[in-house]
């Protein structure tokens, strides 16, 4: 296991230690210690749930500042389809794309264009697949990370095709190099992200050796910059869009699976639902399905924590925007720009971060100890110890990062006993 990177972090001064986030985290990655939340990096899957729930805005995502554009001689924006769902009454994606150029980008490459390539590749992959069914989509990095650390039996089900954003990045870089003659390092390929997980996927990619993305901006920061520029763009709109209904559909839940032209799929969104589906899949409940699309955020990428619009409203806006577009506008065949290396180059290996021992024997011994500890605890899962449940505290004790008296009930009994013994001693002295 290498270095762990997560984009979600704490602004300590803002944290009040209220324990809301420890209860919400789907992988129990957070504890409150000394009155402040602490994230265990290897457990975090960058879902952003803690950012959503924190009433004091103490949890933040890391991303780049728009000033990062100044580092490059030629800058290409990668806008995802979820960006279009943020704007009211948008009838033409070219208004957004033209505004991006006014914002300081020299060119744009729609991620939805690359999504159409991924859809084509996936259709071919599904048709020729002889391995385990169903195939699980790999476009959401949180889902891939979750499977890598918690569902090792499902790793073989992962679709080994690059996410649209990675394909868009490599294609955009090649196009920019051909067009400008500049070396790669002078070209900045910049993604506009709806979520922290995509920031992490750039710094610590899974399935590919390295990402071609140089910087990631937050959609919620780009949005207010684009609004006035979109008004200015209305009179000189450039034809920059390269995607159709299929590509734009990827911005919300069900769009990817719907592009496979089969009914034999399931699409689930929201991290709790995703976990339920994966658990059922481990129990072999969905063997008959061909494809499973999973999005950690409710509503799909339009529900990312770095977006501004209500995901369900954004979904409706995307639906309206797609209505009059052709089915797809970017294709693999005959397009020299995207003769793709679109497949994963690296194996995805299980990372046993949640294991309680370095081998089976130690694991079983530690699990027995966890059960014994749980019997001592009151089972209230109150969170006062800073762990989300009594079992999580027991696991922390076994891992050597907590102690029994972190449980306030055990501490209370201990203090009781101590004070009784002191009183007895006092009485003896008298
Ligand atoms: S939700 Fe978590 S990060 Fe936010 S104030 Fe409470 S303990 Fe701190
Ligand atoms: S981003 Fe998700 S997994 Fe990471 S600490 Fe927050 S809630 Fe937990």
Tab-separated table of N, CA and C and ligand atoms in Angstrom, residues 10 14-21 32 37 54-56 58-59, ligand 1:
chain	number	residue	atom	x	y	z
A	10	UNK	N	-9.853	18.894	7.120
A	10	UNK	CA	-10.523	19.652	8.189
A	10	UNK	C	-9.895	21.021	8.351
A	14	UNK	N	-12.525	25.788	12.692
A	14	UNK	CA	-13.985	25.834	12.542
A	14	UNK	C	-14.679	24.656	13.220
A	15	UNK	N	-13.932	23.596	13.499
A	15	UNK	CA	-14.540	22.376	14.038
A	15	UNK	C	-14.922	22.561	15.502
A	16	UNK	N	-16.190	22.204	15.817
A	16	UNK	CA	-16.659	22.321	17.207
A	16	UNK	C	-16.717	20.942	17.872
A	17	UNK	N	-16.303	19.926	17.162
A	17	UNK	CA	-16.330	18.580	17.751
A	17	UNK	C	-17.730	18.050	17.995
A	18	UNK	N	-18.672	18.445	17.148
A	18	UNK	CA	-20.098	18.137	17.396
A	18	UNK	C	-20.479	16.692	17.070
A	19	UNK	N	-19.619	15.933	16.470
A	19	UNK	CA	-19.771	14.516	16.086
A	19	UNK	C	-20.782	14.221	14.977
A	20	UNK	N	-21.319	15.262	14.328
A	20	UNK	CA	-22.235	14.993	13.197
A	20	UNK	C	-21.539	14.180	12.112
A	21	UNK	N	-20.303	14.550	11.797
A	21	UNK	CA	-19.629	13.910	10.650
A	21	UNK	C	-19.253	12.463	10.947
A	32	UNK	N	-13.589	11.955	16.614
A	32	UNK	CA	-13.339	13.248	17.255
A	32	UNK	C	-12.379	12.983	18.405
A	37	UNK	N	-12.355	16.923	14.852
A	37	UNK	CA	-12.489	15.759	13.959
A	37	UNK	C	-11.130	15.411	13.353
A	54	UNK	N	-21.495	18.749	7.779
A	54	UNK	CA	-20.893	19.585	8.836
A	54	UNK	C	-21.637	20.921	8.957
A	55	UNK	N	-22.274	21.181	10.113
A	55	UNK	CA	-23.031	22.425	10.243
A	55	UNK	C	-22.123	23.650	10.379
A	56	UNK	N	-20.839	23.416	10.640
A	56	UNK	CA	-19.916	24.546	10.861
A	56	UNK	C	-18.958	24.752	9.690
A	58	UNK	N	-16.623	23.009	8.540
A	58	UNK	CA	-15.224	22.756	8.898
A	58	UNK	C	-14.548	21.769	7.956
A	59	UNK	N	-15.355	20.988	7.237
A	59	UNK	CA	-14.771	20.022	6.286
A	59	UNK	C	-14.721	20.674	4.912
B	1	LIG	S1	-19.435	17.886	11.795
B	1	LIG	FE1	-17.378	17.060	12.185
B	1	LIG	S2	-15.990	18.590	11.286
B	1	LIG	FE2	-17.997	19.570	11.484
B	1	LIG	S3	-17.885	20.633	13.476
B	1	LIG	FE3	-18.845	18.628	13.835
B	1	LIG	S4	-17.095	17.305	14.405
B	1	LIG	FE4	-16.207	19.132	13.450
